[in-house]
XYZ file of C-alpha atoms in Angstrom:
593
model
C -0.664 18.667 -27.642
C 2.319 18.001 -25.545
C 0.726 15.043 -24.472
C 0.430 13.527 -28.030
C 3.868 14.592 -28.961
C 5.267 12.970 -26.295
C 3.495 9.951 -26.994
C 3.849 9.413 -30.328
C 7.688 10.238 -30.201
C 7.932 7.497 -27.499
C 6.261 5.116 -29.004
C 8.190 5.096 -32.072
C 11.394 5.265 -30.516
C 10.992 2.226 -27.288
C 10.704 -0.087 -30.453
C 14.158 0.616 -31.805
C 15.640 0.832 -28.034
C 14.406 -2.712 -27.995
C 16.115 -3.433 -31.058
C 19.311 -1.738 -30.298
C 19.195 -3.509 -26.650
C 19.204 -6.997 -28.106
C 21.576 -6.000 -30.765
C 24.776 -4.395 -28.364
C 23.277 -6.926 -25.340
C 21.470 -4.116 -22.951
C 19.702 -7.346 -21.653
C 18.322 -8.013 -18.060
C 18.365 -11.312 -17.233
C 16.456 -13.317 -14.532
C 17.954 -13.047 -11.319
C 17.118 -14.536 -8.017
C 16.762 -11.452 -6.104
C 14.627 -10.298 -9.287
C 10.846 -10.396 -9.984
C 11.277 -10.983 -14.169
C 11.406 -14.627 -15.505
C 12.864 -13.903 -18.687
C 15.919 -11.965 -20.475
C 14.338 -8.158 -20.765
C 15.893 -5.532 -23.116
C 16.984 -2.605 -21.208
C 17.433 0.844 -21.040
C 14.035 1.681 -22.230
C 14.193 4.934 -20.207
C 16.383 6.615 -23.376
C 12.696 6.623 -25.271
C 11.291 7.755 -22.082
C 13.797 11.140 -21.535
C 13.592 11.882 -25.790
C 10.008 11.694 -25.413
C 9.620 13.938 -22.966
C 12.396 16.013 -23.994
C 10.889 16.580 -27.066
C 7.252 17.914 -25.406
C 9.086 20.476 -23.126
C 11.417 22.035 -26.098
C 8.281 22.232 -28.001
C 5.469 23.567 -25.707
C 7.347 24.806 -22.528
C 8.854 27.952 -22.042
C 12.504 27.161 -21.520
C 12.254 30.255 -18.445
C 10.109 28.223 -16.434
C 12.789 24.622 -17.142
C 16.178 26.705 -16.827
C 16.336 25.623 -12.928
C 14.918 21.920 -13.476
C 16.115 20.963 -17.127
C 20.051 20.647 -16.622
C 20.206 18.816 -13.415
C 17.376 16.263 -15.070
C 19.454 15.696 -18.189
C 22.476 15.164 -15.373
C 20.124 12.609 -12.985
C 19.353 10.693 -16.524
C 23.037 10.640 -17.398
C 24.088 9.367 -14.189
C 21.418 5.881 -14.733
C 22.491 5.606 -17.560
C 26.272 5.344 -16.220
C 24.503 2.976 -13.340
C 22.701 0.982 -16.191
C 25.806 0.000 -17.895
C 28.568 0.034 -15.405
C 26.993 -0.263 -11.649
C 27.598 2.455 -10.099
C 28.015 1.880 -6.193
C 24.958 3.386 -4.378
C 27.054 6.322 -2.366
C 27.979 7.739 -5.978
C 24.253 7.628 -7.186
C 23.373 9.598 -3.886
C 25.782 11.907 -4.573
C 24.758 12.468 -7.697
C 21.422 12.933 -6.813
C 22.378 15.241 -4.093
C 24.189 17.428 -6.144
C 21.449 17.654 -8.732
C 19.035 17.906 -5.979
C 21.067 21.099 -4.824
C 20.760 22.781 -8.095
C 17.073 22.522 -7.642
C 16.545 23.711 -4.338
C 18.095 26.864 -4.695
C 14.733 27.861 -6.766
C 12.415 26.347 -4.703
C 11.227 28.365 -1.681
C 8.066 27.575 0.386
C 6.471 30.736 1.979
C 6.626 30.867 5.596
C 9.307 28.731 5.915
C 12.494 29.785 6.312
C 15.246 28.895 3.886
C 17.613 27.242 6.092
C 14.544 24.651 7.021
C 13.206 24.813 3.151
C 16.490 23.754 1.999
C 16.385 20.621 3.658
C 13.526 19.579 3.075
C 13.631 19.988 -0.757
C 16.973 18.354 -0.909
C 15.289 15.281 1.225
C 12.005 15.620 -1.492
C 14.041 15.367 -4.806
C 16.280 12.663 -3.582
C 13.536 10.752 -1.555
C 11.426 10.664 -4.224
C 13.778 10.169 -7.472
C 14.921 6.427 -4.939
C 11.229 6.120 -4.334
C 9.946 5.732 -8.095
C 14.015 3.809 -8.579
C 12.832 0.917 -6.230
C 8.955 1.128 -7.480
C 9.887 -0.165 -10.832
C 10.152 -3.679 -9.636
C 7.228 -5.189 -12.218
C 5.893 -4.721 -15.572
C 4.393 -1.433 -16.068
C 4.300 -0.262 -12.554
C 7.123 2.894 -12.370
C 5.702 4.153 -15.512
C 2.062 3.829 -14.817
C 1.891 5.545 -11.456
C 4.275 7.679 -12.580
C 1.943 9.019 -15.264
C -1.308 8.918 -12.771
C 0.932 11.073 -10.477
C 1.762 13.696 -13.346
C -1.756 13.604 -14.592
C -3.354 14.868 -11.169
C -0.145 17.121 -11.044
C -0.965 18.524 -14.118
C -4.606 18.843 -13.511
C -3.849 21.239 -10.103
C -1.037 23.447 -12.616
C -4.408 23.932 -14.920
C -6.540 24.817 -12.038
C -4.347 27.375 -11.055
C -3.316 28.783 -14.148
C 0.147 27.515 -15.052
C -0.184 26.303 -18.226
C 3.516 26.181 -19.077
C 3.855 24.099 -16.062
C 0.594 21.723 -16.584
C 2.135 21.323 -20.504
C 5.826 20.491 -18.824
C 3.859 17.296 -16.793
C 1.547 16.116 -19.555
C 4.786 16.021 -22.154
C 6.121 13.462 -18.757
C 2.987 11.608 -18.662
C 2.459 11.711 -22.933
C 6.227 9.633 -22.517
C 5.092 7.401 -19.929
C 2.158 6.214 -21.654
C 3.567 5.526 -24.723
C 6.175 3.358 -22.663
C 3.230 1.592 -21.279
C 2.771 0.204 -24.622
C 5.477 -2.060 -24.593
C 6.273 -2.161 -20.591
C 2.702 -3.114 -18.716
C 2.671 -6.562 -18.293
C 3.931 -8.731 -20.241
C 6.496 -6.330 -20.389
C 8.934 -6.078 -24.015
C 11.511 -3.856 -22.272
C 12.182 -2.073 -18.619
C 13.133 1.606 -18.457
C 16.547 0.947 -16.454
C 17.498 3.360 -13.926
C 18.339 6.083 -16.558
C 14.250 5.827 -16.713
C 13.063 5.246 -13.024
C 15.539 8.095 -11.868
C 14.661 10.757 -14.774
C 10.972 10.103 -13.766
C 11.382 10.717 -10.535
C 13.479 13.864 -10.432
C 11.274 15.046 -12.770
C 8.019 14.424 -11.121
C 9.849 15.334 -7.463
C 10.791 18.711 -9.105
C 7.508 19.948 -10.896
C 5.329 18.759 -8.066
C 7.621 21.398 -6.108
C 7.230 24.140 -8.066
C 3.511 23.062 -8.982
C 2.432 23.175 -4.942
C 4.489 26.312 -4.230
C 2.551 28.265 -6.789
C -0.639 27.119 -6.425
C -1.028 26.260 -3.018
C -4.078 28.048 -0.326
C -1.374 27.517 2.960
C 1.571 25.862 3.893
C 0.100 22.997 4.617
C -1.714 22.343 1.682
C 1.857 23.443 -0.043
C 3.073 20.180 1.865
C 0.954 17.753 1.656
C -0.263 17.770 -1.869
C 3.120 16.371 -3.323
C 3.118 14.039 -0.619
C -0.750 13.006 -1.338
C 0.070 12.222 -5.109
C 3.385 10.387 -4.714
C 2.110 8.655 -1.836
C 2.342 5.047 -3.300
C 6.099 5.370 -3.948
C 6.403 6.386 -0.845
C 4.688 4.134 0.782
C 6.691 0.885 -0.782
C 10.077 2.889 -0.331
C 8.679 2.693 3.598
C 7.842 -0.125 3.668
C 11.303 -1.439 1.748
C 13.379 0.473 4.180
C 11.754 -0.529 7.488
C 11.381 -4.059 6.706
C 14.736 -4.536 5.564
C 16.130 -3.229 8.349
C 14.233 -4.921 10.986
C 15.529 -8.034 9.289
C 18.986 -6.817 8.857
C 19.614 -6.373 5.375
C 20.648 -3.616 3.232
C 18.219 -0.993 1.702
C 19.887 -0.652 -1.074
C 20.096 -4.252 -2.344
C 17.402 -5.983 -4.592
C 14.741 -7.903 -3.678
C 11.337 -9.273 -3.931
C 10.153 -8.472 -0.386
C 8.650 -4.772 -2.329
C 4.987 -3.839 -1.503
C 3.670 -5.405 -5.098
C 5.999 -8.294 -4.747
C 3.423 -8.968 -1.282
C 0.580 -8.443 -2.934
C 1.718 -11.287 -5.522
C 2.032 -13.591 -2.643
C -0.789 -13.015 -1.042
C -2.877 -13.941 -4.172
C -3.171 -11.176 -6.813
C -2.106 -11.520 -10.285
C 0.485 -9.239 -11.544
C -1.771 -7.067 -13.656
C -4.090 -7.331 -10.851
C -1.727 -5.369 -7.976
C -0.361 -2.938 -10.668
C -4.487 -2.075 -11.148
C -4.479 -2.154 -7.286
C -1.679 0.409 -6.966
C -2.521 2.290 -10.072
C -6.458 2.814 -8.443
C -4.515 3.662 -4.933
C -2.173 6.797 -6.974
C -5.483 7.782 -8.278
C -7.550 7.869 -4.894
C -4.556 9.962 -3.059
C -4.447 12.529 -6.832
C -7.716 12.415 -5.927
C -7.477 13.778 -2.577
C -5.061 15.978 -3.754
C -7.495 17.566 -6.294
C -9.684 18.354 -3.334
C -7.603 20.650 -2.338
C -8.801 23.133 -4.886
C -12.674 22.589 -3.749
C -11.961 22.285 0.180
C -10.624 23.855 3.231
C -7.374 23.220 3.495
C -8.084 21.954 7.387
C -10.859 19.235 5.765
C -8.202 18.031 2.747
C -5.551 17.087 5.607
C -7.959 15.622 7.989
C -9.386 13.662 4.315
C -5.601 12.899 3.948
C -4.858 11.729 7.435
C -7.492 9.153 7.679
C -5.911 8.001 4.360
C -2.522 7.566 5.490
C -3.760 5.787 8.373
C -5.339 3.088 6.077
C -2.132 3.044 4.565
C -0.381 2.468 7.603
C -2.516 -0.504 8.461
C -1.885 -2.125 5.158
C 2.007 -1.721 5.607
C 1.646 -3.455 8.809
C -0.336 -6.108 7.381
C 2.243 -6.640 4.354
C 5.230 -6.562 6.627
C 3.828 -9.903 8.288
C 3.996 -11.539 5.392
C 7.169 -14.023 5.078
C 8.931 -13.180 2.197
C 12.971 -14.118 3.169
C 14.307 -17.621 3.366
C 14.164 -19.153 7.411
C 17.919 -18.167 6.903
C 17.569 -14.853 6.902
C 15.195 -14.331 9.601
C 14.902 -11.611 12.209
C 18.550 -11.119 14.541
C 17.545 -11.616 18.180
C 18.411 -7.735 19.081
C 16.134 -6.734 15.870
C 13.644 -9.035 16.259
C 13.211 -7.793 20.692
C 12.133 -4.247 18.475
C 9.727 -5.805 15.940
C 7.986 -7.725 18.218
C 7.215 -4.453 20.759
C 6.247 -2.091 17.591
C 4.707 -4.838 15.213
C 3.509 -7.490 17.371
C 2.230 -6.343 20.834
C 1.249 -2.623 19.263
C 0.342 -0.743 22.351
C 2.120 1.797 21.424
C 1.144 2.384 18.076
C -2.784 2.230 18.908
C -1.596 5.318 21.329
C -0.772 7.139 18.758
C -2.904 6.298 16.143
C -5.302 7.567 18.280
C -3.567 10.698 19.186
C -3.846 10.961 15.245
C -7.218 10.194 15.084
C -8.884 12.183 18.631
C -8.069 15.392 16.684
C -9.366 13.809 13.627
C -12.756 13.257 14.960
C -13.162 16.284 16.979
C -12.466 19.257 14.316
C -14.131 17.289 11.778
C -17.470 16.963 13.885
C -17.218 20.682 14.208
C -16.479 20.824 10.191
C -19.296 18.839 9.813
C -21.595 20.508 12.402
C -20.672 24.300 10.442
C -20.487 23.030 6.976
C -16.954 23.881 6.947
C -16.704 27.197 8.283
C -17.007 27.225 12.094
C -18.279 30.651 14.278
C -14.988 32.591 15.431
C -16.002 31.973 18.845
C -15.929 28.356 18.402
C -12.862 28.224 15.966
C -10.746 30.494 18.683
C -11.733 28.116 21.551
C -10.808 24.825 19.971
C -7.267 24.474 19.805
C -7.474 25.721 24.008
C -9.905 22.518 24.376
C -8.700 19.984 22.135
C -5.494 19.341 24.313
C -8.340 18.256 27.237
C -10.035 16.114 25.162
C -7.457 14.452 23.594
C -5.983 13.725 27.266
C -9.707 12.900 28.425
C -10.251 10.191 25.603
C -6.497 8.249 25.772
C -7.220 8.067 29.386
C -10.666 6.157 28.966
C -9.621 4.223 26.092
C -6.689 2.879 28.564
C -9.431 2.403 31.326
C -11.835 0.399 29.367
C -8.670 -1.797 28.002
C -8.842 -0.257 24.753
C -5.247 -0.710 24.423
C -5.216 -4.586 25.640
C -5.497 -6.445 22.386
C -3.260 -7.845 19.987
C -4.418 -6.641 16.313
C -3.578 -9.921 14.763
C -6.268 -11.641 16.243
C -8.682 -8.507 17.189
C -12.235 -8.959 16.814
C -15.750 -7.559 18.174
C -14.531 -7.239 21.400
C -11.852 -5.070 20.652
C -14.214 -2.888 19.054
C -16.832 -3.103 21.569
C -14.343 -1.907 23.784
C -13.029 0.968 21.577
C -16.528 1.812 21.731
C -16.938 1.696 25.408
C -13.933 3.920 25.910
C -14.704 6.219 22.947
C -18.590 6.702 24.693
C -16.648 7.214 28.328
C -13.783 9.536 27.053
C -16.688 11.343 25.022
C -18.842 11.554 28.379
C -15.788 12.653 30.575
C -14.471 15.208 27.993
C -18.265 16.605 28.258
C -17.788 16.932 31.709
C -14.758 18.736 31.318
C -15.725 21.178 29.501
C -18.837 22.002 31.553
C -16.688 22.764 34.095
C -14.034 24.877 32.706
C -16.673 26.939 31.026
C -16.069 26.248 27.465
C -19.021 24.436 26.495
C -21.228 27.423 24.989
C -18.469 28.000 22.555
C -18.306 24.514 21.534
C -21.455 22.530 19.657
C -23.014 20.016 21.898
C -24.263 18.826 18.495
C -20.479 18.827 17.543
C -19.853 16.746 20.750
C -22.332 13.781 19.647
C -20.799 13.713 15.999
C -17.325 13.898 17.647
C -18.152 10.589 19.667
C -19.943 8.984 16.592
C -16.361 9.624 14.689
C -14.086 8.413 16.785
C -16.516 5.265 18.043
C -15.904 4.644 13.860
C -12.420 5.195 13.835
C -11.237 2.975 16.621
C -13.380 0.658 16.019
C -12.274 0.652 12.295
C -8.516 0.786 13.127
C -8.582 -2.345 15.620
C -10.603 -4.267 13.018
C -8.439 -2.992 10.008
C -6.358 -5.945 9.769
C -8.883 -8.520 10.497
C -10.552 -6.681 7.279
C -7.714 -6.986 5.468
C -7.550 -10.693 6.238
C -11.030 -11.176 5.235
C -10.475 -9.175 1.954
C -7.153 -11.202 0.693
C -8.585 -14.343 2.018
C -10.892 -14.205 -0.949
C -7.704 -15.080 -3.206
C -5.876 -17.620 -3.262
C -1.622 -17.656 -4.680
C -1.195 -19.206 -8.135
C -0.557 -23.371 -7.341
C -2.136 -23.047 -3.929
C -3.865 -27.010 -3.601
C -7.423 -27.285 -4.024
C -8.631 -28.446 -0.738
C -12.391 -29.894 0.053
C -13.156 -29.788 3.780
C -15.462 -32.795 4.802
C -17.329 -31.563 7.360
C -19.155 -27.892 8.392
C -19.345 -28.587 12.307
C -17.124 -25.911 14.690
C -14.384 -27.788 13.334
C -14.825 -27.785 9.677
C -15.486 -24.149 9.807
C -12.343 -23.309 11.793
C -10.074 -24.962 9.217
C -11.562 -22.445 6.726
C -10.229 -20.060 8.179
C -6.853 -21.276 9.061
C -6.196 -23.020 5.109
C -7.686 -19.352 3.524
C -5.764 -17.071 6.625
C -3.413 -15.285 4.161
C -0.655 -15.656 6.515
C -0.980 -19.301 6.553
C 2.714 -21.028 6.232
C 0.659 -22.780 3.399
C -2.340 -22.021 1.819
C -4.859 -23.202 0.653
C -7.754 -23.267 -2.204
C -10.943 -24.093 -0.655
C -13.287 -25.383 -3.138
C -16.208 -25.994 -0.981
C -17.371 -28.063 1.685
C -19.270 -31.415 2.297
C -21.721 -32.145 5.096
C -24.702 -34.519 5.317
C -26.551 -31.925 6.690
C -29.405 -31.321 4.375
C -30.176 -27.605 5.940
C -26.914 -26.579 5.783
C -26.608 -27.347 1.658
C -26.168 -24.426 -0.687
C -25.433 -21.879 1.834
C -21.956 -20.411 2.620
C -19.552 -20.926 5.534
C -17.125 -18.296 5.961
C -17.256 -17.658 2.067
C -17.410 -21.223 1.276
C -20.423 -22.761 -0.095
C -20.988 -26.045 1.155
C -22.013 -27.941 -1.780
C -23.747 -31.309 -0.605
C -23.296 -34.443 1.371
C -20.030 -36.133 1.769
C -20.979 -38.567 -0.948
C -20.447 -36.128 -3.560
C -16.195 -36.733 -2.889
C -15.607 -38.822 -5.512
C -17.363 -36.604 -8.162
C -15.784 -33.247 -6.642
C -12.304 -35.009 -7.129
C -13.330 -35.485 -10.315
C -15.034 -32.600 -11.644
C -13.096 -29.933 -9.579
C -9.357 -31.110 -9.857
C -9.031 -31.570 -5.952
C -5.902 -33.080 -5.172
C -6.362 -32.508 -0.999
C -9.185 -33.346 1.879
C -9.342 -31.779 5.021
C -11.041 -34.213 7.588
C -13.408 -31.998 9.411
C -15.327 -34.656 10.912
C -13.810 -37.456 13.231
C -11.980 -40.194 11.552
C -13.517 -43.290 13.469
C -16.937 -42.593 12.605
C -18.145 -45.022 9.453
C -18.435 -41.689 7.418
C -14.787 -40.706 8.431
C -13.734 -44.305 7.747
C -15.185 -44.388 4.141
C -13.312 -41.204 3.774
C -9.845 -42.648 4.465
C -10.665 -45.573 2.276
C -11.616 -43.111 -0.702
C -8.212 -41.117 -0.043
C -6.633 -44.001 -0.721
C -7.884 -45.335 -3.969
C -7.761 -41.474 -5.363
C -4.370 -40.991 -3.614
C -5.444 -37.934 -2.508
C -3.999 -36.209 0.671
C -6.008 -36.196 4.074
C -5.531 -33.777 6.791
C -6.866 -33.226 10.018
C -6.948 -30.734 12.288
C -5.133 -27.453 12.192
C -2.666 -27.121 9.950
C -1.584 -23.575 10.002
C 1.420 -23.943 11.457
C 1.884 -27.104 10.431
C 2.314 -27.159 6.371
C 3.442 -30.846 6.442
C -0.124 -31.552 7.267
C -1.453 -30.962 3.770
C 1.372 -33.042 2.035
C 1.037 -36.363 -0.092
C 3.591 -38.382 2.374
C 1.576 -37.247 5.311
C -0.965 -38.256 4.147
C 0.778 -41.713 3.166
C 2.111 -41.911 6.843
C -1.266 -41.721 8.314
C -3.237 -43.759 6.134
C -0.489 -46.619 6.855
């Protein structure tokens, strides 16, 4: 019932916010540094806060809101002010701090003590109210994951009782869904910041008092807000380190934001708001697991998670979003290039992440869960060995030689190597010290099974991730044909579909006279026939570029230049990765002159 209330009262009232909007001017208007091509009524977030409003007074206890409810109505106020006058960013962060403050004074974790709890609540509510701010940066995206998030929120409130609480988030997500109606792509109105801030106060605030009552340990108490806001925080991350390392403000608009990425490397903009609406509902779901797991299997669930999420970061942060202008400051770019480029470093520590990983979830595995006492007692005494045991043989077998940007099987034949060594040697170890009884030798073989997975995965994560968006191609990209499926031909598939590519490149298919070869696929690509099917591909397929994958003073390469020319079509040949020009009409002119 809150849920329909909330809803309805929403959707009746973001029409006449539209209508108001265009009547006193509350219109956006396309901006450079924004993602929205047309002018967009604003402050769609009024319908939002009445919405929900409306749900708690109804269904919700005012008891369990008298801590949460004033310095919400406050954090909406203070958009509101920022929506219409512009507030400078150090007021809204005072603002948010002070409403922030109100808040933590009721929230309390158990086993922590209130000097550190403080703290950390105060970094929560204003962490995540920015977080959900910068996320609403295309149509429909704020307000859908906000509503996934308070869905699985209110889900865990149900499991554990709190009905007041589980009513208080579905009144949230009842308003955010019937804001969908008129915000998802193509989007009527945007909530404003007196929207993206009220959401995400409120969803920072009832996710705290949601995990403190219903969470199995500290940990769990932790992590599940964190799980089910994870996408927010992941693009506020991303944001913050990216702009930085490229010396720019955090605080000032852009479209360098993790959907904004996505868009450029292919996606439609429905299609990354699905994306990033499926990823809020994988980490709820992982969250939700918390109520049918230990709490030591949820966080090594979650941990492999974030890890995936790391690698995609990484991945997006290569992408070239800012003007040559603007690129990386000498001193700034010295640090990129040793964390982002080279990576040593990082693969340490991912696998210091992932060693413990694989260990205690071998023995989870081997014990269904629950572990013998003995065994339980003697593994934090041994982990510390074999975590020590497996770094050194990864380093040994050169598992930390490679650059990820161009990793491939041998980087994770030789994460394998030093996985089966640092297995073998942490074996040994233990056989020695006397701690092997305790500790499953079956537990030992799934250990090195795990890890040989996990580094093996992580080296070979962004080559998957280049396979996976090289499958899509950005909206105006040129149709290319390649003529030719030798070494050659197949190489410039790669480097026209890499998603990094300085231009890219539609591949339609490619031509070969090679009868055997027709009807198969080369890296993806079928090849559709011999090269005499160019003028009827030009024709039928809208190609407007050839790559020459064959040599040019062979009679078939010759008859290709000649067909260029009557077509005026582009040729390339060779590489062209790094060099866009390659692909262009007066290139093309130059060379066929």
């Amino acid at each position: 019932m809150p849920f329909l209330v909330s809803f309805a009262l929403t959707a009746l009232l973001t029409p006449i916010v539209i209508a108001l909007a265009r009547r006193v001017g509350w219109i956006d208007k396309p901006r450079a540094d924004r993602w929205h091509r047309k002018p967009t009524a604003l402050m769609g977030g009024i319908a939002i806060f009445l919405g929900a409003l409306a749900g708690w007074m109804a269904f919700v206890d005012r008891t369990a809101l008298d801590s949460f409810l004033v310095p919400a109505v406050a954090i909406f106020l203070l958009g509101v002010l920022d929506d219409r006058i512009g507030l400078k960013p150090h007021l809204k962060l005072i603002g948010q701090v002070a409403a922030a403050v109100w808040v933590a004074q009721a929230v309390r974790f158990e086993g922590l003590p209130p000097l550190l709890s403080l703290p950390i609540v105060m970094l929560w509510m204003v962490g995540i109210t920015n977080a959900i701010n910068l996320l609403d940066n295309m149509d429909g995206l704020a307000a859908g994951v906000s509503a996934i998030s308070g869905l699985a929120m209110a889900v865990l409130c149900a499991l554990d009782g709190d009905q007041g609480l589980a009513a208080a988030l579905l009144a949230l997500v009842g308003a955010c869904a019937g804001f969908l109606i008129y915000n998802f792509n193509p989007a009527k109105v945007f909530m404003g910041d007196c929207g993206s801030m009220f959401l995400g106060f409120s969803l920072a605030s009832l996710a705290l008092y949601g995990s403190r009552t219903g969470a199995s340990s500290l940990a769990i108490s932790l992590l599940v807000p964190v799980a089910i806001l994870a996408i927010p925080i992941f693009d506020t991350t991303l944001v913050s380190i990216v702009r930085t390392l490229h010396g720019r403000s955090i605080s000032q608009g852009g479209r360098d934001h993790s959907s904004h990425r996505l868009v450029a490397l292919g996606l439609s903009e429905r299609g990354t708001v699905l994306v990033l609406y499926g990823l809020t509902g994988l980490f709820g779901g992982v969250a939700l697991l918390s109520k049918t797991l230990a709490p030591l299997a949820v966080c090594l669930i979650a941990t492999v998670l974030f890890v995936v999420l790391l690698l995609l970061g990484i991945f997006l942060g290569f992408l070239k979003v800012y003007p040559e202008e603007a690129q990386v400051p000498p001193r700034i770019k010295a640090i990129g290039g040793t964390l982002l480029y080279k990576r040593q470093l990082l693969q340490v520590l991912l696998d210091m992440v992932l060693i413990p990983v694989a260990f205690i979830g071998a023995h989870l595995l081997r014990y269904e869960g629950a572990p013998p006492m003995a065994t339980a007692e003697v593994l934090p005494e041994v982990l510390p060995m074999v975590l020590v045991a497996k770094l050194l043989s990864m380093a040994l077998c050169r598992g930390y030689g490679g650059v990820w940007r161009h990793a491939g099987m041998d980087d994770a034949l030789r994460a394998g190597t030093g996985s089966t060594v640092g297995s073998l040697l942490s074996a040994a170890l233990l056989m020695l010290t006397g701690v092997l009884p305790p500790v499953s030798r079956a537990a030992l073989v799934i250990d090195w099974l795990l890890f040989s997975v996990l580094a093996a995965g992580v080296r070979l994560g962004y080559a998957a991730l280049v396979a996976l968006f090289a499958r899509v191609s950005p909206q105006n990209s040129p149709r290319v044909v390649i003529l030719g499926a030798g070494p050659q031909g197949l190489s410039l598939v790669q480097e026209l579909r890499h998603p990094l590519a300085l231009q890219r490149a539609e591949v339609v298919g490619i031509l070969d006279d090679d009868r055997s070869k027709h009807g198969r696929l080369a890296n993806g690509v079928p090849i559709l026939g011999p090269l005499s099917m160019l003028p009827e591909l030009i024709d039928a397929q809208g190609v407007n570029r050839c790559v020459l994958g064959v040599a040019a003073d062979t009679e078939a390469g010759r008859s290709i230049l000649a067909l260029c020319r009557e077509k005026g079509i582009a040729l390339g040949n060779g590489h062209h990765r790094d060099r866009p020009e390659a692909l262009s009409p007066s290139a093309a002119r130059q060379r066929h002159s």
